[in-house]
Short mmCIF file of C-alpha atoms in Angstrom, two decimals:
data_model
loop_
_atom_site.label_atom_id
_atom_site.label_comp_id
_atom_site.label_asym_id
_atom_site.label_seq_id
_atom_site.Cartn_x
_atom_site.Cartn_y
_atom_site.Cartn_z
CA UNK A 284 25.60 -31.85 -29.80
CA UNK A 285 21.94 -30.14 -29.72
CA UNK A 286 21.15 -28.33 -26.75
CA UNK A 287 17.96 -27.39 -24.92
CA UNK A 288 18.07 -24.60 -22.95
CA UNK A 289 16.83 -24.88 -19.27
CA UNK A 290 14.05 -22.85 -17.81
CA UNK A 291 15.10 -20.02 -15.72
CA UNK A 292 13.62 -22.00 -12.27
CA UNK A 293 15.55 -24.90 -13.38
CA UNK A 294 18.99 -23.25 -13.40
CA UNK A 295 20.02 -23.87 -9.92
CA UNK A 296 19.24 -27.53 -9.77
CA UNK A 297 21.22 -27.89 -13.73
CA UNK A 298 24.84 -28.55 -11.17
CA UNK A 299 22.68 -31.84 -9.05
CA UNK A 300 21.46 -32.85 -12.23
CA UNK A 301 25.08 -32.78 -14.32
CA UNK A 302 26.33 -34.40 -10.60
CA UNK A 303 23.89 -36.97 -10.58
CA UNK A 304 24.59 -37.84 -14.17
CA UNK A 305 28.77 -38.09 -13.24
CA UNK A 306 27.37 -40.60 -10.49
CA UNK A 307 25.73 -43.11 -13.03
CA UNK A 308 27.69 -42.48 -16.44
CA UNK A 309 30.77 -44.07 -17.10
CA UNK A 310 33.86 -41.77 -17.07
CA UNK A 311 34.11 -40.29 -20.62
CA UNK A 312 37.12 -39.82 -22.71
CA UNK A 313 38.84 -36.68 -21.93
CA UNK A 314 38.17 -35.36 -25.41
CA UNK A 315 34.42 -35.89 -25.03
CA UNK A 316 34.75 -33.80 -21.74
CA UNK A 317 36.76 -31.49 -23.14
CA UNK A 318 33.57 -30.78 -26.51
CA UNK A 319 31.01 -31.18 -23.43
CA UNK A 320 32.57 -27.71 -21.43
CA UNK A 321 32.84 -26.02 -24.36
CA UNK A 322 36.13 -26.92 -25.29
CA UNK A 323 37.23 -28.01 -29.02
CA UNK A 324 38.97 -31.43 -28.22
CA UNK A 325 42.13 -30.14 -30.04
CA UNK A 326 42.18 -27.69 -27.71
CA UNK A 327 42.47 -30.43 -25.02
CA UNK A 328 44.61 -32.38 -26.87
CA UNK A 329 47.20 -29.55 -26.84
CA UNK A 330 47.13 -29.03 -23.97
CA UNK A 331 48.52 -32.25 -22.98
CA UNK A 332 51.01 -32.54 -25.56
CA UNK A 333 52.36 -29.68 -23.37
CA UNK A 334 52.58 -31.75 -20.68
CA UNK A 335 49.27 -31.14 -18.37
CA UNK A 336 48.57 -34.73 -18.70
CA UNK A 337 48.42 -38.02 -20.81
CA UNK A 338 47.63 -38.14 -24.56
CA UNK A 339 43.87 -37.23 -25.44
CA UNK A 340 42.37 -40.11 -27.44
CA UNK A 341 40.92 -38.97 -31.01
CA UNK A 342 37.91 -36.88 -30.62
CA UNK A 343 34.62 -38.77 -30.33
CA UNK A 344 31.53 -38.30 -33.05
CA UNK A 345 28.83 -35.46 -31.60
CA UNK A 346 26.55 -38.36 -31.11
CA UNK A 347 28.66 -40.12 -28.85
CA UNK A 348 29.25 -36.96 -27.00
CA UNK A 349 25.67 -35.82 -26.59
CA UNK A 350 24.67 -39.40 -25.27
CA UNK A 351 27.22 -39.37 -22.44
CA UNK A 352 26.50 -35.64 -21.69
CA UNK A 353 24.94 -34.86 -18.23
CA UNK A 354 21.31 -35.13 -18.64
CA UNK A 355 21.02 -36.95 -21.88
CA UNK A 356 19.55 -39.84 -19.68
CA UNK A 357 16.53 -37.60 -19.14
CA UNK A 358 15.71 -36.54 -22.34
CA UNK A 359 17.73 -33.23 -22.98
CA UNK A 360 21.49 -32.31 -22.86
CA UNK A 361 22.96 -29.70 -20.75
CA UNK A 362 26.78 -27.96 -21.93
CA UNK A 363 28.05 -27.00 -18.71
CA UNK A 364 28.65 -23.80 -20.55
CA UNK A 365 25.11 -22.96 -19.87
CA UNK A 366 25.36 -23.62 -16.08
CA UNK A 367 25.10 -20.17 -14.16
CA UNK A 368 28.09 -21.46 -11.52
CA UNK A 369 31.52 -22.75 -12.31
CA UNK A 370 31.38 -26.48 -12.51
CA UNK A 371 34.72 -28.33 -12.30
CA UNK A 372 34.61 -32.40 -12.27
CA UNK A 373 37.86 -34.31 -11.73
CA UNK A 374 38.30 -38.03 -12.70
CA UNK A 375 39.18 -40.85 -10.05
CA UNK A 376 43.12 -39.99 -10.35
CA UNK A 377 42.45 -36.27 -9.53
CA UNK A 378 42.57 -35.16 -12.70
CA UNK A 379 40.38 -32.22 -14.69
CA UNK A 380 37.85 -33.20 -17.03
CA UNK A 381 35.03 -30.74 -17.16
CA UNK A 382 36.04 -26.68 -16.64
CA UNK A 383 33.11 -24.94 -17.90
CA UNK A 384 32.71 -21.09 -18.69
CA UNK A 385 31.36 -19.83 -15.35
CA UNK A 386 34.99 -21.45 -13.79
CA UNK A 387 36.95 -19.98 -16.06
CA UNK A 388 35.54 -16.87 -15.60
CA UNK A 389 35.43 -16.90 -11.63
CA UNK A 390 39.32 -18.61 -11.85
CA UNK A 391 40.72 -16.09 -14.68
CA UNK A 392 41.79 -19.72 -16.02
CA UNK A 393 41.83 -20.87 -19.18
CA UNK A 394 40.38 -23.88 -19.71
CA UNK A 395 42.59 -25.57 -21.86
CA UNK A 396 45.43 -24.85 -18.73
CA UNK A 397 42.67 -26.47 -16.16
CA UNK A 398 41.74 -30.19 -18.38
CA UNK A 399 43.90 -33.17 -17.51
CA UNK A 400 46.06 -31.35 -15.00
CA UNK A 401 45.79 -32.27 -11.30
CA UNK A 402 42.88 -30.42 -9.53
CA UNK A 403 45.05 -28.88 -6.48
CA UNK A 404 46.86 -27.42 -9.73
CA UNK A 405 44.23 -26.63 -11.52
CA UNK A 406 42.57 -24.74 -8.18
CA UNK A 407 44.94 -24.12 -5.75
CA UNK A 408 42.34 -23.46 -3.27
CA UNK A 409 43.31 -22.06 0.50
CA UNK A 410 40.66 -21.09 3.35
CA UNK A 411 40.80 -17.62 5.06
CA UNK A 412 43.94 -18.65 7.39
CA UNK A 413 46.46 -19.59 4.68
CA UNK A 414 46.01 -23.46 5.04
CA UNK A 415 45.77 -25.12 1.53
CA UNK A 416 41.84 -26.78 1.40
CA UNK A 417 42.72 -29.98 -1.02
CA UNK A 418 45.38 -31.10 1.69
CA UNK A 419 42.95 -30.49 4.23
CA UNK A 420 40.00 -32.10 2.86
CA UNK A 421 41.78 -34.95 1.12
CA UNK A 422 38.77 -36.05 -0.76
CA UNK A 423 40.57 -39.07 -2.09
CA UNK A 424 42.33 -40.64 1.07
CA UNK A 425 40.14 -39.47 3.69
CA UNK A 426 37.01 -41.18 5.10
CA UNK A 427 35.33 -43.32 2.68
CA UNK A 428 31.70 -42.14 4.62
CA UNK A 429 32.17 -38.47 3.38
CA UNK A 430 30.01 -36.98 0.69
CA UNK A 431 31.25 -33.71 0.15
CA UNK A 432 31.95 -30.95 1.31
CA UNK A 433 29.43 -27.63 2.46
CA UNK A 434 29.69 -24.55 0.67
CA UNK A 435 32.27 -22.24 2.27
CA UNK A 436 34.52 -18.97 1.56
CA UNK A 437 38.08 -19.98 0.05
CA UNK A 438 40.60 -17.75 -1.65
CA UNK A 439 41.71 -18.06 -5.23
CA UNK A 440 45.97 -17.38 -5.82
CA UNK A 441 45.95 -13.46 -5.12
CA UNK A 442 43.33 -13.36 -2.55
CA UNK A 443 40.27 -13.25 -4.68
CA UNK A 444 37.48 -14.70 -2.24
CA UNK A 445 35.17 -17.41 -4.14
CA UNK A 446 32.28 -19.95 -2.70
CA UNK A 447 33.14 -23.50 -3.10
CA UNK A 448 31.03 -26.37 -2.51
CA UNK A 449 32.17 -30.05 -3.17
CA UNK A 450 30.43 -33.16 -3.81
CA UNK A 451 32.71 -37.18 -4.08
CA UNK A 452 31.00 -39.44 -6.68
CA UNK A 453 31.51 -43.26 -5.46
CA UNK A 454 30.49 -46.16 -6.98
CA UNK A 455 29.24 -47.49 -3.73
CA UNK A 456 28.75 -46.07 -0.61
CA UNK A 457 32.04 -46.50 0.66
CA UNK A 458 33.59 -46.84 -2.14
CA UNK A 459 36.48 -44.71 -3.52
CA UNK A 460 35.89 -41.27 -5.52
CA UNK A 461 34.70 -41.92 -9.10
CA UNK A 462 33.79 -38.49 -9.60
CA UNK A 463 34.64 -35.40 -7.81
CA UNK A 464 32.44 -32.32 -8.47
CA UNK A 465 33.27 -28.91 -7.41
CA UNK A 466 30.62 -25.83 -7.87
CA UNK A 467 32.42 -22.16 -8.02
CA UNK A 468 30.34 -18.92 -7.20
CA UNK A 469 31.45 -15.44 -6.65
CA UNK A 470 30.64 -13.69 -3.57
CA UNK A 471 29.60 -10.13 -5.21
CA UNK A 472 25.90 -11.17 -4.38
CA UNK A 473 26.29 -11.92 -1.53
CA UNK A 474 28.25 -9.07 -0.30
CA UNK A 475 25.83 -6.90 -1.37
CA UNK A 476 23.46 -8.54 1.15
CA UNK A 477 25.65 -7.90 3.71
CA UNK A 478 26.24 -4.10 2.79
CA UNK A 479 22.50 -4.04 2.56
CA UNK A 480 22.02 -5.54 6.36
CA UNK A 481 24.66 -3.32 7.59
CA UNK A 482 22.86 -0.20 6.25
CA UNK A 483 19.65 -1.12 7.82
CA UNK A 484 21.08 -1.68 10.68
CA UNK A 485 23.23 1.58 10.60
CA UNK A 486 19.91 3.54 9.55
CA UNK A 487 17.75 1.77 12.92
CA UNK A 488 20.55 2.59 15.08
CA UNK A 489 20.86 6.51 13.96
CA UNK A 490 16.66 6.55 13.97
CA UNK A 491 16.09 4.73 17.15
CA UNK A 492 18.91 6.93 18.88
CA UNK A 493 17.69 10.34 18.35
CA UNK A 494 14.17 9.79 20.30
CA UNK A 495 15.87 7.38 22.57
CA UNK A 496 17.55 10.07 23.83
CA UNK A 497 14.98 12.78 24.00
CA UNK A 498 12.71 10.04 25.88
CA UNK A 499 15.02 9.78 28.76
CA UNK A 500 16.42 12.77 28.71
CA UNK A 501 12.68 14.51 29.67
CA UNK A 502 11.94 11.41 31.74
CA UNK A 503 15.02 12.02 33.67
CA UNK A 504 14.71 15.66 33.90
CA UNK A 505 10.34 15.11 34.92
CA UNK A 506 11.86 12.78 37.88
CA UNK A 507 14.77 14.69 39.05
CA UNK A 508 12.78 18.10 39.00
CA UNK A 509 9.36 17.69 39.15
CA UNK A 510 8.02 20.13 41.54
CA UNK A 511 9.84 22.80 39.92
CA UNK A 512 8.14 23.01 36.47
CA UNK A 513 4.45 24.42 35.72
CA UNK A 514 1.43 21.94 34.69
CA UNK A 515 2.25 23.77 30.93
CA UNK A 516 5.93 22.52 31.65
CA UNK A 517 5.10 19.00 32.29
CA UNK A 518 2.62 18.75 29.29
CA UNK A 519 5.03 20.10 26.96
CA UNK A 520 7.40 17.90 28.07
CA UNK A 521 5.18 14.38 27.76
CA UNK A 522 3.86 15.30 24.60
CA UNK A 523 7.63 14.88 23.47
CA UNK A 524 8.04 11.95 24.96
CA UNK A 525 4.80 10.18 23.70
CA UNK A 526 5.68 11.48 19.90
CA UNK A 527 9.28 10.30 20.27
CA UNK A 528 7.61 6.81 21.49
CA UNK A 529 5.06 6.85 18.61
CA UNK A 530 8.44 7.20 16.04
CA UNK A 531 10.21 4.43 17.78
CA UNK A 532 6.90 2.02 17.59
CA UNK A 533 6.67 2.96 14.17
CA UNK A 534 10.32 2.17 13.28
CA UNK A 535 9.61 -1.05 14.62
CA UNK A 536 6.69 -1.36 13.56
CA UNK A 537 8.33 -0.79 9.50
CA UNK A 538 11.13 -3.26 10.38
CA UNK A 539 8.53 -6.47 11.21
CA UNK A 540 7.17 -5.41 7.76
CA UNK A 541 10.46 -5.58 6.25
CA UNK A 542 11.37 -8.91 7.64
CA UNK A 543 7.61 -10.21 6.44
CA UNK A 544 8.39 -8.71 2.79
CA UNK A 545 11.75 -10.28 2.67
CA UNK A 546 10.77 -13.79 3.68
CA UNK A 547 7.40 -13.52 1.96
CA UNK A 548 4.94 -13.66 4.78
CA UNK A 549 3.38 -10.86 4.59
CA UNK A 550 0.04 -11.62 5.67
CA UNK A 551 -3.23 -10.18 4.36
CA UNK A 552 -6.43 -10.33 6.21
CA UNK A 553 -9.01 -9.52 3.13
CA UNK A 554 -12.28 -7.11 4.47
CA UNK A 555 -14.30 -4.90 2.07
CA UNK A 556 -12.77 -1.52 2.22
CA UNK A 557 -13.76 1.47 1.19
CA UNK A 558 -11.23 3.10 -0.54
CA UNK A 559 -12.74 6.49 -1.19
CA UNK A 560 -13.88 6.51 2.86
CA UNK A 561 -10.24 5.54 3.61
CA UNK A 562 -8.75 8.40 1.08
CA UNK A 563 -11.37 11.11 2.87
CA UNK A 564 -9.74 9.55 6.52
CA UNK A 565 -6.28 10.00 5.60
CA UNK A 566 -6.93 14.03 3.99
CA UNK A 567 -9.41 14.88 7.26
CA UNK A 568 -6.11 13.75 9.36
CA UNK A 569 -3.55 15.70 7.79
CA UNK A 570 -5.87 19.20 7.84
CA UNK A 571 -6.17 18.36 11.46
CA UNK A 572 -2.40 18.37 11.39
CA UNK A 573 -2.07 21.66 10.23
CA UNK A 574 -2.62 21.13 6.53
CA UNK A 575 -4.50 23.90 4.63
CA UNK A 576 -7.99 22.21 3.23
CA UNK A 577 -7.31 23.83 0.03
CA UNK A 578 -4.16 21.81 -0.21
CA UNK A 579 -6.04 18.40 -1.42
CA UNK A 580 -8.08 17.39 -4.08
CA UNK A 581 -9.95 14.37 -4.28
CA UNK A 582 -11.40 12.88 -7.57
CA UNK A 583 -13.32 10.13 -7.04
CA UNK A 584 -14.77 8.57 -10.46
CA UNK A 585 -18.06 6.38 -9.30
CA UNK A 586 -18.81 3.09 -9.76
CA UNK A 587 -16.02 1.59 -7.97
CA UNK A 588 -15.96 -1.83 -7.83
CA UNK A 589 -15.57 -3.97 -4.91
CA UNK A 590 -12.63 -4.28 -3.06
CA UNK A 591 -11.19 -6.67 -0.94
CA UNK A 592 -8.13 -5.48 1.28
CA UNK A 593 -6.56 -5.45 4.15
CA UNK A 594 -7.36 -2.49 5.66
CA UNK A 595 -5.13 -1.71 7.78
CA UNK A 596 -2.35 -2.26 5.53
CA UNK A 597 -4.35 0.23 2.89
CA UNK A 598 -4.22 2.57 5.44
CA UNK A 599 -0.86 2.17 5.86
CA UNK A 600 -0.14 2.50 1.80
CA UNK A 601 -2.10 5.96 2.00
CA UNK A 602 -0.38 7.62 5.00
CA UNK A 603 2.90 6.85 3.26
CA UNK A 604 2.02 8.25 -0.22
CA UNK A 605 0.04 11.20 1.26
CA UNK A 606 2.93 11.94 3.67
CA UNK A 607 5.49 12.19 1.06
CA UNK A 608 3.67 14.31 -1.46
CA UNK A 609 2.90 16.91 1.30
CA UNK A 610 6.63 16.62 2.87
CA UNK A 611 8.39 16.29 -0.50
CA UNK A 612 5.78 17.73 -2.63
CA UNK A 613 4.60 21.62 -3.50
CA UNK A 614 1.36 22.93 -4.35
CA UNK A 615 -1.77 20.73 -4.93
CA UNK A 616 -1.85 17.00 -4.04
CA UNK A 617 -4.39 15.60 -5.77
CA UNK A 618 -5.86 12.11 -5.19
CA UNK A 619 -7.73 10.31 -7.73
CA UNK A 620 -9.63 6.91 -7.32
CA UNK A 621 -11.36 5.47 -10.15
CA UNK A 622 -12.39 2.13 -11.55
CA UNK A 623 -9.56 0.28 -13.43
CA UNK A 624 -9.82 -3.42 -15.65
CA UNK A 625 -8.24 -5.01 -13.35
CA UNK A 626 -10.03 -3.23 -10.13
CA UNK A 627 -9.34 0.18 -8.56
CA UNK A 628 -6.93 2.43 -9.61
CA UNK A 629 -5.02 5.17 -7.07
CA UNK A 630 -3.25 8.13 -7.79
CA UNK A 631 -1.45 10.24 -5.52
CA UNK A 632 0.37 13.65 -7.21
CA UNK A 633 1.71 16.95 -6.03
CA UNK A 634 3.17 20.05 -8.26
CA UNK A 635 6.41 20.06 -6.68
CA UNK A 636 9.60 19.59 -8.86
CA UNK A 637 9.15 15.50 -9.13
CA UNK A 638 11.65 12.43 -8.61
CA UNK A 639 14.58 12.76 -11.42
CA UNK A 640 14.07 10.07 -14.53
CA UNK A 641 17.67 8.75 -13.27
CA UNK A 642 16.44 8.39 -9.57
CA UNK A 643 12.91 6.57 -10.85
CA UNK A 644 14.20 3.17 -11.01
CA UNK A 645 15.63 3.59 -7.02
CA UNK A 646 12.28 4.92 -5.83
CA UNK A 647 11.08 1.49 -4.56
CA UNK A 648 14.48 0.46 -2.85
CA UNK A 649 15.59 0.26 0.53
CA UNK A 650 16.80 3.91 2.19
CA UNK A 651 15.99 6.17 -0.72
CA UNK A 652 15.15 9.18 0.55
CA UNK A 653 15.13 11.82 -2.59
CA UNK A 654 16.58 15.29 -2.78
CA UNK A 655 15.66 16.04 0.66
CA UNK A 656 16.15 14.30 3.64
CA UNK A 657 14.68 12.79 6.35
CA UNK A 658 12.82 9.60 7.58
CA UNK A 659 14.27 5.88 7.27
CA UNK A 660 13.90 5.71 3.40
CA UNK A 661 11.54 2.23 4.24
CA UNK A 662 8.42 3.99 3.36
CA UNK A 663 7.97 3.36 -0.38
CA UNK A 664 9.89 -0.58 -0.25
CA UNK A 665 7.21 -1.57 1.78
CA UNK A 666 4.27 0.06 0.20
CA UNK A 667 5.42 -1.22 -2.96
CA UNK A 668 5.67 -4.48 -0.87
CA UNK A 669 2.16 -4.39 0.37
CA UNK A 670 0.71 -3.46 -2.79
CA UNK A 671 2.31 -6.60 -4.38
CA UNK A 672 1.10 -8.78 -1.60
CA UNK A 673 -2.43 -7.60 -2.84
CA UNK A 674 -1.65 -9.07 -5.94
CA UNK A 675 -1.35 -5.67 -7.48
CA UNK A 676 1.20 -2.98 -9.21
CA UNK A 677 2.72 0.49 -8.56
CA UNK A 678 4.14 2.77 -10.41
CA UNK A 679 5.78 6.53 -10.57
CA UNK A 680 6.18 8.43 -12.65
CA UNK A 681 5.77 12.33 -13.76
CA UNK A 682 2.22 14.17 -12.84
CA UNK A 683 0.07 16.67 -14.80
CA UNK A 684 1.42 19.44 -12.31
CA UNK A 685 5.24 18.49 -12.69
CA UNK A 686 5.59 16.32 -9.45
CA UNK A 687 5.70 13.02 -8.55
CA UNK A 688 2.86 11.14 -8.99
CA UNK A 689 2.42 7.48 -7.19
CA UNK A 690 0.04 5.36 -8.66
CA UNK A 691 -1.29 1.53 -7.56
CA UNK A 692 -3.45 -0.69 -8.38
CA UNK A 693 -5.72 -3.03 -6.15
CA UNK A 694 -7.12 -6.01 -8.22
CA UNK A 695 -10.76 -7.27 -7.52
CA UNK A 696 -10.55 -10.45 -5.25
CA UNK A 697 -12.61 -11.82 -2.62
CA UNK A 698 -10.82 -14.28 0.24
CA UNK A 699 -11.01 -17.51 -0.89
CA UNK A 700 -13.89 -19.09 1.42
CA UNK A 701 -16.64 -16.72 -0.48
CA UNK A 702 -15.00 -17.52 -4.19
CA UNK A 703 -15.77 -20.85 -3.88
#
């Protein structure tokens, strides 16, 4: 059988199209299913001598095989080897006749126990209370309107959690089962999306309760008390409370960008920007904050080309990058803006002792926060998620002085009204 391989965007849809082949095909002789999942018909035919199910029939040219293999109708052949997800298809007595690699993988079964034995055998399936799932969903005896069954969480023997979806094959609409089609995936992905939400949601509730606190705290102190504190008192008191407010809105503020990065609608409102005005903002700020002058250096390299951002969200890539190199950072940050092929180049470096080659690859995640702590860790995913919504790349890596050094790149792009 000659395979073509299917395009990485196809994979998910390769389990419909091997399903909607099973609906149209006749059923093929096991040893044909048995060459199809990858395995030799012998192997098959073993199996049942050993009793897992009638007699094979002798093996069936390549030809034969490749013409009745899901997707040969279309032009190209798919082994359910190749699938990414377990695919196991049972015949209209119950029986196994497709166990591909993924399934035997996610089952720990070999295939050659799985073909021709009975499918509640072959994947003795039970749901999170104990009850066995082929008794419950009855896919050959129950309601002749049913067309599947939804993905859900069932447990393999030995409490091994695995996502099952099913899908009943009839020949008409209320016909009986032809084909029965069951897709197998792990959960490891998506329990790391869970671990991932409950860390965010461990990290806003540890953030949001330190100034929480400090906000009524002074509130409840200012009311309780007021005429016995000074006018320098009072100050002193709602300057804390307006810079614990400011880190709340902020927090916020980084978790509305999250949820826009993650779902991809991230919105950019394209203005010409400045970027060497914006750079000059952002370094004027931090002096004001305390900074030395002598701290920065700024290299601008003239003619810059013309830039179309947003610019508030360039503002917010800058206060981010300039933040960490003077919080993380040692001696000189230096800022460099120059032209690039592809538009305008930024770097951002300091001379402290620089991000680890191990930690590099991390930089850009959720909650990595470095050697030192402090902040949410959200800083750099979204700036990296910002800078991609641009349509451009950033990097890190190691700078001339030793330290960190950030550097992105904007490309050259006017909103689409003046481009046309």
């Amino acid at each position: 059988m000659t395979d073509t391989t299917v395009g990485a965007n196809g994979a998910p849809g390769a389990a419909a199209a091997a399903e909607e082949r099973f609906r149209d095909a006749p059923a093929p002789p096991a040893a044909a299913a048995d060459g199809l999942c990858g395995v030799p018909p012998q192997a098959g035919s073993s199996a049942r001598a050993r009793g897992a199910g009638p007699a094979a029939p002798r093996p069936v040219p390549a030809a034969r095989a490749a013409a009745e293999a899901p997707g040969a109708g279309f032009g190209f052949a798919v082994d359910p080897d190749h699938l990414p997800d377990g695919l196991v298809v049972a015949d209209h007595t119950g029986r196994v006749v497709c166990f591909n690699a993924a399934a035997a993988r996610i089952t720990a079964l070999a295939p050659e126990q799985a073909l021709g034995a009975p499918i509640e055998r072959a994947l003795p399936l039970e749901d999170l209370e104990g009850r066995r799932w082929w008794a419950l969903t009855d896919p050959y005896g129950g309601l002749a309107t049913r067309r599947g069954q939804p993905e859900r969480n069932l447990l393999l023997p030995g409490g091994r959690e695995v996502l099952v979806s099913a899908s009943y094959i009839r020949t008409r609409p209320t016909g009986p089962v032809r084909r029965l089609v069951v897709t197998l995936r792990g959960t490891e992905a998506r329990r790391r999306t869970e671990r991932s939400h409950a860390e965010l949601i461990a990290t806003v509730a540890h953030e949001l309760r330190s100034p929480l606190t400090s906000v009524k705290g002074f509130t409840a102190t200012l009311l309780a008390k007021w005429e016995r504190f000074t006018d320098d008192q009072k100050r002193l008191m709602l300057e804390t409370v307006d810079a614990d407010a400011n880190r709340v809105t902020r927090l916020i503020a980084e978790l509305l960008d999250i949820s826009r990065i993650d779902s991809g609608r991230l919105e950019v409102r394209r203005q010409p920007v400045d970027i060497a005005t914006a750079v000059g903002r952002h370094v004027q700020a931090l002096t004001a904050n305390g900074q030395a002058p002598e701290r920065f250096l700024v290299s601008i390299s003239r003619p810059l080309p013309d830039l179309w951002a947003d610019p508030d969200k360039i503002d917010q890539i800058l206060g981010n990058l300039l933040e960490n190199a003077v919080r993380h950072g040692e001696g000189t940050v230096t800022i460099g803006v120059s032209p690039h092929e592809k538009g305008t180049a930024v770097t951002v470096s300091d001379e402290g002792p620089g991000i680890p080659e191990e930690s590099m690859a991390r930089v850009f995640t959720r909650f990595w926060r470095g050697s030192k702590r402090g902040g949410t860790g959200l800083g750099l995913y979204i700036v990296k998620g910002i800078v991609e919504a641009h349509g451009g790349t950033i990097t890190v890596g190691r700078g001339p002085g030793g330290g960190a050094e950030f550097r992105f790149i904007l490309p050259v792009g006017a909103p689409a009204y003046l481009s046309q």
